[in-house]
């Protein structure tokens, strides 16, 4: 992977985009980590990080001018906490085709008080039940989610469903916190190469449980878009736990019916 150095930032394409914003293009460099953005001198309205290898949405300095960030086709799975302190004026965030899986990452995005446009298509989280309503509830500043304008009826429905309730977390969010001790980071990186190889192997050769979970979900899908999201999950190798639980539940019911028949 390539490091995002001040030299790379200085040499990258900079231009006025079609919406009259000053944009920095960092597409396709295989960048793995957001760093050294202080070298931008807070002069850009838009930064395009598409087609890289970024795994965490964090590492920003204070960037008051940023309005738009593009992270299409990365590997982002975790969202940093307190992003609003670094990106107080961001209005548009595009995260198409990443690996965000849990609703807890939506909680971290909710700190962005100026966010109006959010796109999470082709992320596993977008296939979760009530994903859209939960996102609308947690980020009330949003006007458009996944290229669809948010209707007042949806806001009311989201309030009825989630007001006064807390998300049940199956596990503590695995989110990077700036300033975290190096020894903790080293634990996350222990056997890094072996872990990455195993992850790649898991994605190339999904387990029978994963395949069964996706097939069941596809058979119950109600739209082409939902089927495409499920296929994207299978390709990425990230299968939400609720899909696997459905397969386990169905198998148990099948075994019970067989016993009754006997």
PDB file of C-alpha atoms in Angstrom:
ATOM      1  CA  UNK A   1       0.000   0.000   0.000  1.00  0.00           C
ATOM      2  CA  UNK A   2       1.026   3.599  -0.628  1.00  0.00           C
ATOM      3  CA  UNK A   3       1.469   6.150   2.150  1.00  0.00           C
ATOM      4  CA  UNK A   4      -0.418   9.423   1.920  1.00  0.00           C
ATOM      5  CA  UNK A   5       2.574  11.756   2.174  1.00  0.00           C
ATOM      6  CA  UNK A   6       2.704  15.556   1.849  1.00  0.00           C
ATOM      7  CA  UNK A   7       4.587  15.025  -1.417  1.00  0.00           C
ATOM      8  CA  UNK A   8       1.807  12.843  -2.821  1.00  0.00           C
ATOM      9  CA  UNK A   9      -0.782  15.441  -1.852  1.00  0.00           C
ATOM     10  CA  UNK A  10       1.227  18.218  -3.485  1.00  0.00           C
ATOM     11  CA  UNK A  11       1.701  16.242  -6.728  1.00  0.00           C
ATOM     12  CA  UNK A  12      -1.936  15.089  -7.027  1.00  0.00           C
ATOM     13  CA  UNK A  13      -4.439  16.613  -9.433  1.00  0.00           C
ATOM     14  CA  UNK A  14      -6.172  19.721  -8.082  1.00  0.00           C
ATOM     15  CA  UNK A  15      -8.967  21.458  -9.978  1.00  0.00           C
ATOM     16  CA  UNK A  16     -12.289  23.318  -9.884  1.00  0.00           C
ATOM     17  CA  UNK A  17     -14.958  20.624 -10.262  1.00  0.00           C
ATOM     18  CA  UNK A  18     -18.306  21.004 -12.129  1.00  0.00           C
ATOM     19  CA  UNK A  19     -20.065  22.317  -8.996  1.00  0.00           C
ATOM     20  CA  UNK A  20     -17.442  25.061  -8.631  1.00  0.00           C
ATOM     21  CA  UNK A  21     -15.656  23.485  -5.662  1.00  0.00           C
ATOM     22  CA  UNK A  22     -11.888  23.232  -5.307  1.00  0.00           C
ATOM     23  CA  UNK A  23     -11.181  19.484  -5.400  1.00  0.00           C
ATOM     24  CA  UNK A  24      -8.169  17.299  -4.608  1.00  0.00           C
ATOM     25  CA  UNK A  25      -8.120  13.986  -6.498  1.00  0.00           C
ATOM     26  CA  UNK A  26      -6.447  11.102  -4.631  1.00  0.00           C
ATOM     27  CA  UNK A  27      -8.109   8.287  -6.587  1.00  0.00           C
ATOM     28  CA  UNK A  28      -6.467   4.948  -7.249  1.00  0.00           C
ATOM     29  CA  UNK A  29      -3.202   5.336  -5.339  1.00  0.00           C
ATOM     30  CA  UNK A  30      -3.856   2.258  -3.138  1.00  0.00           C
ATOM     31  CA  UNK A  31      -3.651   4.466  -0.041  1.00  0.00           C
ATOM     32  CA  UNK A  32      -4.206   2.415   3.117  1.00  0.00           C
ATOM     33  CA  UNK A  33      -4.427   5.074   5.831  1.00  0.00           C
ATOM     34  CA  UNK A  34      -5.690   8.640   6.119  1.00  0.00           C
ATOM     35  CA  UNK A  35      -2.783  10.763   7.341  1.00  0.00           C
ATOM     36  CA  UNK A  36      -0.841  13.993   6.713  1.00  0.00           C
ATOM     37  CA  UNK A  37      -3.930  15.878   5.509  1.00  0.00           C
ATOM     38  CA  UNK A  38      -2.603  18.938   7.283  1.00  0.00           C
ATOM     39  CA  UNK A  39      -0.489  19.344   4.133  1.00  0.00           C
ATOM     40  CA  UNK A  40      -3.654  20.389   2.274  1.00  0.00           C
ATOM     41  CA  UNK A  41      -3.556  23.644   4.280  1.00  0.00           C
ATOM     42  CA  UNK A  42      -7.358  23.453   4.612  1.00  0.00           C
ATOM     43  CA  UNK A  43      -7.834  24.849   1.098  1.00  0.00           C
ATOM     44  CA  UNK A  44     -10.058  22.183  -0.518  1.00  0.00           C
ATOM     45  CA  UNK A  45     -13.853  21.905  -0.579  1.00  0.00           C
ATOM     46  CA  UNK A  46     -13.811  18.311  -1.868  1.00  0.00           C
ATOM     47  CA  UNK A  47     -11.370  15.390  -1.603  1.00  0.00           C
ATOM     48  CA  UNK A  48     -11.834  12.229  -3.663  1.00  0.00           C
ATOM     49  CA  UNK A  49     -10.347   9.106  -2.001  1.00  0.00           C
ATOM     50  CA  UNK A  50     -12.086   6.608  -4.299  1.00  0.00           C
ATOM     51  CA  UNK A  51     -10.433   3.341  -5.421  1.00  0.00           C
ATOM     52  CA  UNK A  52      -7.979   3.024  -2.535  1.00  0.00           C
ATOM     53  CA  UNK A  53      -7.399   0.506   0.301  1.00  0.00           C
ATOM     54  CA  UNK A  54      -8.592   2.607   3.259  1.00  0.00           C
ATOM     55  CA  UNK A  55     -10.076   0.594   6.128  1.00  0.00           C
ATOM     56  CA  UNK A  56     -10.864   3.263   8.751  1.00  0.00           C
ATOM     57  CA  UNK A  57     -12.667   6.574   8.378  1.00  0.00           C
ATOM     58  CA  UNK A  58     -10.528   8.623  10.743  1.00  0.00           C
ATOM     59  CA  UNK A  59      -7.196  10.424  10.937  1.00  0.00           C
ATOM     60  CA  UNK A  60      -8.434  13.864   9.870  1.00  0.00           C
ATOM     61  CA  UNK A  61      -6.981  17.123  11.170  1.00  0.00           C
ATOM     62  CA  UNK A  62      -9.287  20.101  11.633  1.00  0.00           C
ATOM     63  CA  UNK A  63     -10.604  20.825   8.116  1.00  0.00           C
ATOM     64  CA  UNK A  64     -13.223  23.556   8.297  1.00  0.00           C
ATOM     65  CA  UNK A  65     -13.504  24.056   4.530  1.00  0.00           C
ATOM     66  CA  UNK A  66     -14.308  20.452   3.575  1.00  0.00           C
ATOM     67  CA  UNK A  67     -17.876  19.997   2.332  1.00  0.00           C
ATOM     68  CA  UNK A  68     -17.608  16.743   0.371  1.00  0.00           C
ATOM     69  CA  UNK A  69     -15.643  13.498   0.837  1.00  0.00           C
ATOM     70  CA  UNK A  70     -15.739  10.581  -1.613  1.00  0.00           C
ATOM     71  CA  UNK A  71     -14.633   7.099  -0.497  1.00  0.00           C
ATOM     72  CA  UNK A  72     -16.109   4.838  -3.192  1.00  0.00           C
ATOM     73  CA  UNK A  73     -14.522   1.400  -3.627  1.00  0.00           C
ATOM     74  CA  UNK A  74     -12.389   1.241  -0.491  1.00  0.00           C
ATOM     75  CA  UNK A  75     -12.391  -1.273   2.382  1.00  0.00           C
ATOM     76  CA  UNK A  76     -13.769   0.949   5.131  1.00  0.00           C
ATOM     77  CA  UNK A  77     -15.255  -1.054   7.964  1.00  0.00           C
ATOM     78  CA  UNK A  78     -14.850   1.253  10.959  1.00  0.00           C
ATOM     79  CA  UNK A  79     -15.846   4.886  11.498  1.00  0.00           C
ATOM     80  CA  UNK A  80     -13.923   7.094  13.923  1.00  0.00           C
ATOM     81  CA  UNK A  81     -15.578   8.806  16.857  1.00  0.00           C
ATOM     82  CA  UNK A  82     -16.109  12.574  17.178  1.00  0.00           C
ATOM     83  CA  UNK A  83     -15.584  13.255  13.470  1.00  0.00           C
ATOM     84  CA  UNK A  84     -17.483  16.511  13.867  1.00  0.00           C
ATOM     85  CA  UNK A  85     -14.498  17.970  15.719  1.00  0.00           C
ATOM     86  CA  UNK A  86     -12.388  17.521  12.566  1.00  0.00           C
ATOM     87  CA  UNK A  87     -15.045  17.983   9.858  1.00  0.00           C
ATOM     88  CA  UNK A  88     -17.530  20.509  11.287  1.00  0.00           C
ATOM     89  CA  UNK A  89     -18.912  21.651   7.923  1.00  0.00           C
ATOM     90  CA  UNK A  90     -19.048  18.461   5.850  1.00  0.00           C
ATOM     91  CA  UNK A  91     -22.334  18.147   3.952  1.00  0.00           C
ATOM     92  CA  UNK A  92     -21.824  15.154   1.668  1.00  0.00           C
ATOM     93  CA  UNK A  93     -20.214  11.763   2.381  1.00  0.00           C
ATOM     94  CA  UNK A  94     -20.155   8.980  -0.218  1.00  0.00           C
ATOM     95  CA  UNK A  95     -19.124   5.478   0.904  1.00  0.00           C
ATOM     96  CA  UNK A  96     -20.348   3.244  -1.940  1.00  0.00           C
ATOM     97  CA  UNK A  97     -18.897  -0.287  -2.026  1.00  0.00           C
ATOM     98  CA  UNK A  98     -17.140  -0.520   1.329  1.00  0.00           C
ATOM     99  CA  UNK A  99     -17.287  -3.022   4.197  1.00  0.00           C
ATOM    100  CA  UNK A 100     -19.365  -1.194   6.825  1.00  0.00           C
ATOM    101  CA  UNK A 101     -21.362  -3.918   8.548  1.00  0.00           C
ATOM    102  CA  UNK A 102     -22.748  -2.729  11.893  1.00  0.00           C
ATOM    103  CA  UNK A 103     -25.294  -0.057  12.818  1.00  0.00           C
ATOM    104  CA  UNK A 104     -22.887   1.093  15.542  1.00  0.00           C
ATOM    105  CA  UNK A 105     -20.836   2.743  12.797  1.00  0.00           C
ATOM    106  CA  UNK A 106     -23.928   4.816  11.925  1.00  0.00           C
ATOM    107  CA  UNK A 107     -23.846   6.053  15.518  1.00  0.00           C
ATOM    108  CA  UNK A 108     -20.347   7.418  14.927  1.00  0.00           C
ATOM    109  CA  UNK A 109     -21.471   9.164  11.731  1.00  0.00           C
ATOM    110  CA  UNK A 110     -24.229  10.863  13.738  1.00  0.00           C
ATOM    111  CA  UNK A 111     -21.643  13.265  15.188  1.00  0.00           C
ATOM    112  CA  UNK A 112     -21.533  15.028  11.793  1.00  0.00           C
ATOM    113  CA  UNK A 113     -24.159  17.669  12.506  1.00  0.00           C
ATOM    114  CA  UNK A 114     -23.962  19.330   9.065  1.00  0.00           C
ATOM    115  CA  UNK A 115     -24.250  16.112   7.023  1.00  0.00           C
ATOM    116  CA  UNK A 116     -27.035  16.346   4.420  1.00  0.00           C
ATOM    117  CA  UNK A 117     -26.131  13.698   1.837  1.00  0.00           C
ATOM    118  CA  UNK A 118     -24.995  10.177   2.761  1.00  0.00           C
ATOM    119  CA  UNK A 119     -24.561   7.150   0.506  1.00  0.00           C
ATOM    120  CA  UNK A 120     -23.862   3.656   1.868  1.00  0.00           C
ATOM    121  CA  UNK A 121     -24.996   1.535  -1.073  1.00  0.00           C
ATOM    122  CA  UNK A 122     -23.141  -1.777  -1.522  1.00  0.00           C
ATOM    123  CA  UNK A 123     -22.187  -1.952   2.151  1.00  0.00           C
ATOM    124  CA  UNK A 124     -23.422  -4.935   4.189  1.00  0.00           C
ATOM    125  CA  UNK A 125     -25.080  -2.553   6.670  1.00  0.00           C
ATOM    126  CA  UNK A 126     -27.467  -1.355   3.939  1.00  0.00           C
ATOM    127  CA  UNK A 127     -29.122  -4.795   3.911  1.00  0.00           C
ATOM    128  CA  UNK A 128     -29.911  -4.783   7.636  1.00  0.00           C
ATOM    129  CA  UNK A 129     -33.519  -4.570   8.751  1.00  0.00           C
ATOM    130  CA  UNK A 130     -34.620  -0.978   9.402  1.00  0.00           C
ATOM    131  CA  UNK A 131     -31.201   0.314   8.252  1.00  0.00           C
ATOM    132  CA  UNK A 132     -32.765   3.283   6.477  1.00  0.00           C
ATOM    133  CA  UNK A 133     -35.057   4.255   9.345  1.00  0.00           C
ATOM    134  CA  UNK A 134     -32.281   3.868  11.897  1.00  0.00           C
ATOM    135  CA  UNK A 135     -29.928   6.064   9.852  1.00  0.00           C
ATOM    136  CA  UNK A 136     -32.615   8.706   9.392  1.00  0.00           C
ATOM    137  CA  UNK A 137     -33.260   8.729  13.139  1.00  0.00           C
ATOM    138  CA  UNK A 138     -29.603   8.842  14.195  1.00  0.00           C
ATOM    139  CA  UNK A 139     -28.614  11.566  11.670  1.00  0.00           C
ATOM    140  CA  UNK A 140     -31.531  14.036  11.665  1.00  0.00           C
ATOM    141  CA  UNK A 141     -29.650  16.555   9.494  1.00  0.00           C
ATOM    142  CA  UNK A 142     -29.795  14.179   6.483  1.00  0.00           C
ATOM    143  CA  UNK A 143     -31.873  15.222   3.486  1.00  0.00           C
ATOM    144  CA  UNK A 144     -30.894  12.458   1.059  1.00  0.00           C
ATOM    145  CA  UNK A 145     -29.877   8.878   1.908  1.00  0.00           C
ATOM    146  CA  UNK A 146     -28.598   6.531  -0.809  1.00  0.00           C
ATOM    147  CA  UNK A 147     -29.722   8.958  -3.541  1.00  0.00           C
ATOM    148  CA  UNK A 148     -33.316   8.963  -2.221  1.00  0.00           C
ATOM    149  CA  UNK A 149     -34.791  12.063  -0.641  1.00  0.00           C
ATOM    150  CA  UNK A 150     -35.952  11.509   2.933  1.00  0.00           C
ATOM    151  CA  UNK A 151     -39.677  12.050   3.306  1.00  0.00           C
ATOM    152  CA  UNK A 152     -41.356  13.499   6.377  1.00  0.00           C
ATOM    153  CA  UNK A 153     -43.344  10.279   6.700  1.00  0.00           C
ATOM    154  CA  UNK A 154     -40.070   8.354   7.055  1.00  0.00           C
ATOM    155  CA  UNK A 155     -38.848  10.711   9.768  1.00  0.00           C
ATOM    156  CA  UNK A 156     -42.046  10.212  11.735  1.00  0.00           C
ATOM    157  CA  UNK A 157     -41.836   6.447  11.325  1.00  0.00           C
ATOM    158  CA  UNK A 158     -38.195   6.460  12.455  1.00  0.00           C
ATOM    159  CA  UNK A 159     -39.080   8.459  15.582  1.00  0.00           C
ATOM    160  CA  UNK A 160     -41.870   6.068  16.496  1.00  0.00           C
ATOM    161  CA  UNK A 161     -39.586   3.077  16.035  1.00  0.00           C
ATOM    162  CA  UNK A 162     -36.473   4.340  17.840  1.00  0.00           C
ATOM    163  CA  UNK A 163     -37.334   7.270  20.108  1.00  0.00           C
ATOM    164  CA  UNK A 164     -36.303   6.454  23.667  1.00  0.00           C
ATOM    165  CA  UNK A 165     -34.623   3.214  22.604  1.00  0.00           C
ATOM    166  CA  UNK A 166     -30.953   2.298  22.452  1.00  0.00           C
ATOM    167  CA  UNK A 167     -29.337   0.036  19.880  1.00  0.00           C
ATOM    168  CA  UNK A 168     -28.481  -3.365  21.330  1.00  0.00           C
ATOM    169  CA  UNK A 169     -24.821  -3.901  20.592  1.00  0.00           C
ATOM    170  CA  UNK A 170     -23.762  -7.469  20.016  1.00  0.00           C
ATOM    171  CA  UNK A 171     -20.215  -6.367  20.734  1.00  0.00           C
ATOM    172  CA  UNK A 172     -18.226  -3.276  21.644  1.00  0.00           C
ATOM    173  CA  UNK A 173     -17.670  -1.183  18.502  1.00  0.00           C
ATOM    174  CA  UNK A 174     -14.216  -1.850  17.124  1.00  0.00           C
ATOM    175  CA  UNK A 175     -13.469   1.803  16.400  1.00  0.00           C
ATOM    176  CA  UNK A 176     -10.065   3.455  16.305  1.00  0.00           C
ATOM    177  CA  UNK A 177      -9.711   6.299  18.809  1.00  0.00           C
ATOM    178  CA  UNK A 178      -6.991   8.900  18.030  1.00  0.00           C
ATOM    179  CA  UNK A 179      -4.319   8.753  20.691  1.00  0.00           C
ATOM    180  CA  UNK A 180      -4.908   5.086  21.443  1.00  0.00           C
ATOM    181  CA  UNK A 181      -1.835   3.472  22.980  1.00  0.00           C
ATOM    182  CA  UNK A 182       0.596   1.870  20.578  1.00  0.00           C
ATOM    183  CA  UNK A 183       0.581  -1.392  22.484  1.00  0.00           C
ATOM    184  CA  UNK A 184      -3.157  -1.720  21.863  1.00  0.00           C
ATOM    185  CA  UNK A 185      -2.655  -1.014  18.194  1.00  0.00           C
ATOM    186  CA  UNK A 186       0.081  -3.613  18.042  1.00  0.00           C
ATOM    187  CA  UNK A 187      -2.354  -6.186  19.431  1.00  0.00           C
ATOM    188  CA  UNK A 188      -4.706  -5.411  16.560  1.00  0.00           C
ATOM    189  CA  UNK A 189      -1.822  -5.839  14.154  1.00  0.00           C
ATOM    190  CA  UNK A 190      -0.414  -9.034  15.704  1.00  0.00           C
ATOM    191  CA  UNK A 191       0.019 -11.590  13.009  1.00  0.00           C
ATOM    192  CA  UNK A 192      -1.220  -8.970  10.559  1.00  0.00           C
ATOM    193  CA  UNK A 193      -0.030 -10.709   7.423  1.00  0.00           C
ATOM    194  CA  UNK A 194      -1.494 -14.029   8.470  1.00  0.00           C
ATOM    195  CA  UNK A 195      -4.812 -12.397   9.385  1.00  0.00           C
ATOM    196  CA  UNK A 196      -5.003 -10.562   6.079  1.00  0.00           C
ATOM    197  CA  UNK A 197      -4.261 -13.768   4.167  1.00  0.00           C
ATOM    198  CA  UNK A 198      -6.957 -15.571   6.129  1.00  0.00           C
ATOM    199  CA  UNK A 199      -9.456 -12.771   5.418  1.00  0.00           C
ATOM    200  CA  UNK A 200      -8.655 -12.963   1.724  1.00  0.00           C
ATOM    201  CA  UNK A 201      -9.032 -16.739   1.786  1.00  0.00           C
ATOM    202  CA  UNK A 202     -12.384 -16.386   3.545  1.00  0.00           C
ATOM    203  CA  UNK A 203     -13.557 -13.943   0.893  1.00  0.00           C
ATOM    204  CA  UNK A 204     -12.389 -16.046  -2.013  1.00  0.00           C
ATOM    205  CA  UNK A 205     -13.867 -19.227  -0.558  1.00  0.00           C
ATOM    206  CA  UNK A 206     -16.998 -18.357   1.459  1.00  0.00           C
ATOM    207  CA  UNK A 207     -18.133 -20.997   3.914  1.00  0.00           C
ATOM    208  CA  UNK A 208     -21.169 -23.192   3.278  1.00  0.00           C
ATOM    209  CA  UNK A 209     -22.948 -21.314   6.067  1.00  0.00           C
ATOM    210  CA  UNK A 210     -22.307 -17.984   4.311  1.00  0.00           C
ATOM    211  CA  UNK A 211     -23.546 -19.316   0.963  1.00  0.00           C
ATOM    212  CA  UNK A 212     -26.681 -20.792   2.552  1.00  0.00           C
ATOM    213  CA  UNK A 213     -27.360 -17.503   4.347  1.00  0.00           C
ATOM    214  CA  UNK A 214     -27.115 -15.480   1.150  1.00  0.00           C
ATOM    215  CA  UNK A 215     -29.210 -17.969  -0.854  1.00  0.00           C
ATOM    216  CA  UNK A 216     -31.951 -17.837   1.765  1.00  0.00           C
ATOM    217  CA  UNK A 217     -31.877 -14.038   1.813  1.00  0.00           C
ATOM    218  CA  UNK A 218     -31.979 -13.867  -2.012  1.00  0.00           C
ATOM    219  CA  UNK A 219     -34.979 -16.197  -2.108  1.00  0.00           C
ATOM    220  CA  UNK A 220     -36.786 -13.806   0.237  1.00  0.00           C
ATOM    221  CA  UNK A 221     -35.608 -10.598  -1.471  1.00  0.00           C
ATOM    222  CA  UNK A 222     -38.307  -8.219  -2.676  1.00  0.00           C
ATOM    223  CA  UNK A 223     -36.311  -6.083  -5.121  1.00  0.00           C
ATOM    224  CA  UNK A 224     -33.440  -6.270  -7.610  1.00  0.00           C
ATOM    225  CA  UNK A 225     -31.514  -3.720  -5.530  1.00  0.00           C
ATOM    226  CA  UNK A 226     -31.714  -6.001  -2.487  1.00  0.00           C
ATOM    227  CA  UNK A 227     -30.437  -8.951  -4.536  1.00  0.00           C
ATOM    228  CA  UNK A 228     -27.497  -6.855  -5.791  1.00  0.00           C
ATOM    229  CA  UNK A 229     -26.609  -5.906  -2.204  1.00  0.00           C
ATOM    230  CA  UNK A 230     -26.679  -9.552  -1.169  1.00  0.00           C
ATOM    231  CA  UNK A 231     -24.420 -10.517  -4.070  1.00  0.00           C
ATOM    232  CA  UNK A 232     -22.021  -7.739  -3.047  1.00  0.00           C
ATOM    233  CA  UNK A 233     -21.900  -9.201   0.479  1.00  0.00           C
ATOM    234  CA  UNK A 234     -21.040 -12.626  -0.894  1.00  0.00           C
ATOM    235  CA  UNK A 235     -18.238 -11.147  -2.999  1.00  0.00           C
ATOM    236  CA  UNK A 236     -16.863  -9.161  -0.062  1.00  0.00           C
ATOM    237  CA  UNK A 237     -17.002 -12.149   2.290  1.00  0.00           C
ATOM    238  CA  UNK A 238     -18.757 -10.114   4.994  1.00  0.00           C
ATOM    239  CA  UNK A 239     -22.047 -11.752   5.962  1.00  0.00           C
ATOM    240  CA  UNK A 240     -24.060 -10.017   8.713  1.00  0.00           C
ATOM    241  CA  UNK A 241     -24.726 -12.242  11.688  1.00  0.00           C
ATOM    242  CA  UNK A 242     -28.516 -11.863  11.412  1.00  0.00           C
ATOM    243  CA  UNK A 243     -28.486 -13.668   8.036  1.00  0.00           C
ATOM    244  CA  UNK A 244     -26.520 -16.591   9.468  1.00  0.00           C
ATOM    245  CA  UNK A 245     -28.937 -16.797  12.392  1.00  0.00           C
ATOM    246  CA  UNK A 246     -31.836 -17.163   9.941  1.00  0.00           C
ATOM    247  CA  UNK A 247     -30.159 -20.197   8.367  1.00  0.00           C
ATOM    248  CA  UNK A 248     -29.518 -21.732  11.795  1.00  0.00           C
ATOM    249  CA  UNK A 249     -33.139 -21.121  12.786  1.00  0.00           C
ATOM    250  CA  UNK A 250     -34.480 -22.687   9.593  1.00  0.00           C
ATOM    251  CA  UNK A 251     -32.221 -25.715  10.019  1.00  0.00           C
ATOM    252  CA  UNK A 252     -33.496 -26.203  13.549  1.00  0.00           C
ATOM    253  CA  UNK A 253     -37.109 -26.017  12.360  1.00  0.00           C
ATOM    254  CA  UNK A 254     -36.368 -28.538   9.605  1.00  0.00           C
ATOM    255  CA  UNK A 255     -34.833 -30.974  12.091  1.00  0.00           C
ATOM    256  CA  UNK A 256     -37.828 -30.606  14.396  1.00  0.00           C
ATOM    257  CA  UNK A 257     -40.261 -31.334  11.574  1.00  0.00           C
ATOM    258  CA  UNK A 258     -38.274 -34.428  10.568  1.00  0.00           C
ATOM    259  CA  UNK A 259     -38.435 -35.718  14.128  1.00  0.00           C
ATOM    260  CA  UNK A 260     -42.191 -35.131  14.238  1.00  0.00           C
ATOM    261  CA  UNK A 261     -42.652 -36.974  10.919  1.00  0.00           C
ATOM    262  CA  UNK A 262     -40.790 -39.970  12.302  1.00  0.00           C
TER     263      UNK A 262
END
